[in-house]
GROMACS .gro file of C-alpha atoms in nm:
model
  189
    1LYS     CA    1  32.905  11.225  33.235
    2GLY     CA    2  32.951  11.174  32.864
    3TYR     CA    3  33.212  11.168  32.593
    4ASN     CA    4  33.297  11.535  32.642
    5ASP     CA    5  33.429  11.468  32.992
    6LYS     CA    6  33.646  11.180  32.868
    7GLN     CA    7  33.824  11.368  32.589
    8LYS     CA    8  34.133  11.437  32.797
    9VAL     CA    9  34.162  11.068  32.889
   10LEU     CA   10  34.126  10.971  32.523
   11LEU     CA   11  34.389  11.225  32.418
   12GLU     CA   12  34.630  11.095  32.683
   13LYS     CA   13  34.584  10.738  32.559
   14ILE     CA   14  34.639  10.844  32.198
   15MET     CA   15  34.955  11.033  32.292
   16ASP     CA   16  35.078  10.735  32.497
   17LYS     CA   17  35.040  10.509  32.191
   18LEU     CA   18  35.194  10.764  31.955
   19THR     CA   19  35.500  10.841  32.165
   20THR     CA   20  35.575  10.476  32.253
   21PHE     CA   21  35.478  10.315  31.922
   22GLN     CA   22  35.653   9.989  31.844
   23VAL     CA   23  35.643   9.829  31.499
   24ASN     CA   24  35.494   9.479  31.493
   25GLU     CA   25  35.686   9.289  31.223
   26LYS     CA   26  35.401   9.056  31.123
   27ARG     CA   27  35.152   9.342  31.105
   28PHE     CA   28  35.401   9.548  30.905
   29GLU     CA   29  35.437   9.272  30.644
   30ILE     CA   30  35.058   9.231  30.617
   31LEU     CA   31  35.003   9.605  30.573
   32LYS     CA   32  35.291   9.635  30.327
   33GLU     CA   33  35.151   9.350  30.118
   34THR     CA   34  34.802   9.503  30.120
   35TYR     CA   35  34.940   9.844  30.021
   36THR     CA   36  35.156   9.692  29.746
   37ARG     CA   37  34.860   9.498  29.607
   38GLY     CA   38  34.650   9.815  29.604
   39LEU     CA   39  34.916  10.009  29.414
   40LYS     CA   40  34.965   9.731  29.160
   41ASN     CA   41  34.590   9.683  29.112
   42PHE     CA   42  34.538  10.050  29.031
   43SER     CA   43  34.561   9.968  28.660
   44ALA     CA   44  34.245   9.755  28.697
   45GLU     CA   45  34.037  10.037  28.847
   46GLN     CA   46  33.763  10.213  28.654
   47PRO     CA   47  33.861  10.483  28.402
   48HIS     CA   48  33.698  10.760  28.608
   49GLN     CA   49  33.932  10.670  28.897
   50HIS     CA   50  34.227  10.705  28.659
   51ALA     CA   51  34.098  11.040  28.531
   52MET     CA   52  34.072  11.183  28.882
   53TYR     CA   53  34.415  11.044  28.977
   54TYR     CA   54  34.596  11.180  28.670
   55ASN     CA   55  34.423  11.515  28.714
   56SER     CA   56  34.571  11.533  29.065
   57VAL     CA   57  34.914  11.429  28.937
   58LEU     CA   58  34.914  11.692  28.664
   59LEU     CA   59  34.799  11.974  28.893
   60ALA     CA   60  35.004  11.904  29.204
   61GLU     CA   61  35.330  12.083  29.248
   62ARG     CA   62  35.477  11.787  29.437
   63ILE     CA   63  35.333  11.435  29.434
   64TRP     CA   64  35.454  11.077  29.443
   65HIS     CA   65  35.333  10.890  29.136
   66LYS     CA   66  35.208  10.536  29.196
   67GLY     CA   67  35.495  10.398  28.985
   68GLU     CA   68  35.746  10.578  29.206
   69LEU     CA   69  35.582  10.436  29.518
   70ILE     CA   70  35.595  10.083  29.378
   71SER     CA   71  35.964  10.121  29.290
   72THR     CA   72  36.051  10.209  29.651
   73LEU     CA   73  35.858   9.929  29.824
   74ASP     CA   74  36.140   9.675  29.798
   75ARG     CA   75  36.359   9.898  30.014
   76LEU     CA   76  36.092   9.952  30.279
   77THR     CA   77  36.177   9.736  30.580
   78VAL     CA   78  36.082   9.714  30.944
   79SER     CA   79  36.421   9.846  31.049
   80GLU     CA   80  36.390  10.146  30.814
   81LEU     CA   81  36.048  10.223  30.958
   82ARG     CA   82  36.181  10.193  31.312
   83ASP     CA   83  36.461  10.437  31.228
   84PHE     CA   84  36.219  10.677  31.056
   85ILE     CA   85  35.958  10.710  31.334
   86PRO     CA   86  36.183  10.895  31.585
   87ARG     CA   87  36.303  11.130  31.310
   88LEU     CA   88  35.945  11.201  31.211
   89LEU     CA   89  35.826  11.266  31.565
   90ALA     CA   90  36.128  11.486  31.639
   91ASN     CA   91  36.045  11.726  31.354
   92LEU     CA   92  35.681  11.822  31.347
   93LYS     CA   93  35.457  12.120  31.297
   94VAL     CA   94  35.157  12.080  31.522
   95GLU     CA   95  34.825  12.232  31.425
   96CYS     CA   96  34.510  12.162  31.622
   97LEU     CA   97  34.146  12.210  31.538
   98VAL     CA   98  33.942  12.174  31.854
   99TYR     CA   99  33.578  12.162  31.762
  100GLY     CA  100  33.271  12.129  31.974
  101ASN     CA  101  33.188  12.195  32.335
  102CYS     CA  102  33.519  12.362  32.430
  103THR     CA  103  33.633  12.703  32.537
  104GLU     CA  104  33.931  12.881  32.389
  105GLY     CA  105  34.123  12.804  32.708
  106THR     CA  106  34.046  12.432  32.677
  107ALA     CA  107  34.161  12.436  32.316
  108GLN     CA  108  34.489  12.600  32.419
  109GLU     CA  109  34.536  12.335  32.689
  110VAL     CA  110  34.487  12.057  32.434
  111TYR     CA  111  34.742  12.214  32.201
  112SER     CA  112  34.993  12.270  32.483
  113TYR     CA  113  34.949  11.913  32.605
  114VAL     CA  114  35.020  11.766  32.261
  115VAL     CA  115  35.324  11.989  32.202
  116ASP     CA  116  35.461  11.926  32.554
  117ARG     CA  117  35.423  11.548  32.525
  118LEU     CA  118  35.593  11.538  32.187
  119SER     CA  119  35.871  11.760  32.314
  120ARG     CA  120  35.923  11.561  32.635
  121ASP     CA  121  35.883  11.206  32.501
  122CYS     CA  122  36.013  11.244  32.144
  123CYS     CA  123  36.251  11.541  32.169
  124SER     CA  124  36.024  11.712  31.918
  125ARG     CA  125  36.097  12.064  31.804
  126SER     CA  126  35.901  12.301  31.586
  127LEU     CA  127  35.992  12.315  31.222
  128LEU     CA  128  36.179  12.619  31.101
  129ARG     CA  129  35.987  12.862  30.883
  130SER     CA  130  36.194  12.755  30.581
  131GLN     CA  131  36.090  12.392  30.641
  132LEU     CA  132  35.719  12.467  30.610
  133ILE     CA  133  35.603  12.377  30.263
  134LYS     CA  134  35.266  12.496  30.142
  135GLU     CA  135  35.072  12.262  29.918
  136ARG     CA  136  34.985  12.439  29.597
  137GLU     CA  137  34.830  12.352  29.266
  138LEU     CA  138  34.960  12.476  28.936
  139GLN     CA  139  34.776  12.762  28.775
  140LEU     CA  140  34.647  12.675  28.431
  141MET     CA  141  34.703  12.942  28.171
  142ASP     CA  142  34.455  13.047  27.902
  143GLN     CA  143  34.494  12.732  27.700
  144SER     CA  144  34.376  12.376  27.714
  145TYR     CA  145  34.575  12.068  27.803
  146LEU     CA  146  34.517  11.713  27.691
  147TYR     CA  147  34.655  11.410  27.869
  148LYS     CA  148  34.576  11.075  27.712
  149THR     CA  149  34.635  10.735  27.859
  150THR     CA  150  34.492  10.392  27.793
  151ASN     CA  151  34.331  10.142  28.025
  152GLY     CA  152  34.416   9.784  27.936
  153VAL     CA  153  34.148   9.636  28.162
  154HIS     CA  154  33.830   9.835  28.096
  155ARG     CA  155  33.686   9.909  27.753
  156SER     CA  156  33.486  10.211  27.869
  157SER     CA  157  33.633  10.558  27.858
  158CYS     CA  158  33.629  10.867  28.073
  159ILE     CA  159  33.677  11.236  28.019
  160GLU     CA  160  33.747  11.469  28.307
  161ILE     CA  161  33.711  11.840  28.252
  162TYR     CA  162  33.874  12.067  28.507
  163TYR     CA  163  33.812  12.439  28.536
  164GLN     CA  164  34.011  12.671  28.759
  165CYS     CA  165  33.799  12.960  28.879
  166GLY     CA  166  34.035  13.203  29.047
  167LEU     CA  167  34.133  13.260  29.407
  168GLN     CA  168  33.948  13.092  29.696
  169GLU     CA  169  33.662  13.299  29.832
  170THR     CA  170  33.373  13.176  30.044
  171ARG     CA  171  33.087  13.307  29.829
  172ALA     CA  172  33.251  13.206  29.500
  173ASN     CA  173  33.328  12.859  29.637
  174MET     CA  174  32.967  12.815  29.746
  175MET     CA  175  32.838  12.922  29.405
  176LEU     CA  176  33.082  12.688  29.229
  177GLU     CA  177  32.974  12.394  29.448
  178LEU     CA  178  32.610  12.468  29.371
  179PHE     CA  179  32.684  12.498  28.998
  180ALA     CA  180  32.882  12.171  29.001
  181GLN     CA  181  32.595  11.991  29.173
  182ILE     CA  182  32.347  12.120  28.914
  183ILE     CA  183  32.553  12.016  28.609
  184LYS     CA  184  32.676  11.682  28.743
  185GLU     CA  185  32.511  11.407  28.546
  186PRO     CA  186  32.664  11.064  28.476
  187CYS     CA  187  32.660  10.965  28.108
  188PHE     CA  188  32.498  10.628  28.176
  189ASP     CA  189  32.174  10.767  28.330
   0.00000   0.00000   0.00000
């Protein structure tokens, strides 16, 4: 018997940990410090990292900017996290992708098990239709946009060019990926 036969046991253990999670104060402080350091050190990252990040910020309909995250870290405490976890687990939309050596019936059982455990152990309920928010990007119009910023750490520069190519479609996406692979060439080669 292999991994496939142990999936249910693994899922049960994961759900046990999820539904009975307790915050370890020392571990929380270590992770918070590491996260804070990473946010503050973003300014020292390479210009191409900044270009990709600012591209995401400009295109996203809703996003937390790194500066906003840093400004909220002082208020993040163990007690706030402990209060937040039950609220989070009580209001979830569950989606499952069961991939591999499973039947449709097995996939339904996995989904039902997760939903039932969350409902029983965390008083979880499905989100209302109005609470479901779809992630969207902004549609660029027939003009160009320029966003300039400076990097006080690195002297090199970066330019990111972003093209929107219409609605998602399998064949078009495949052709775009192939085209992107062909034209991708770092300047320093």
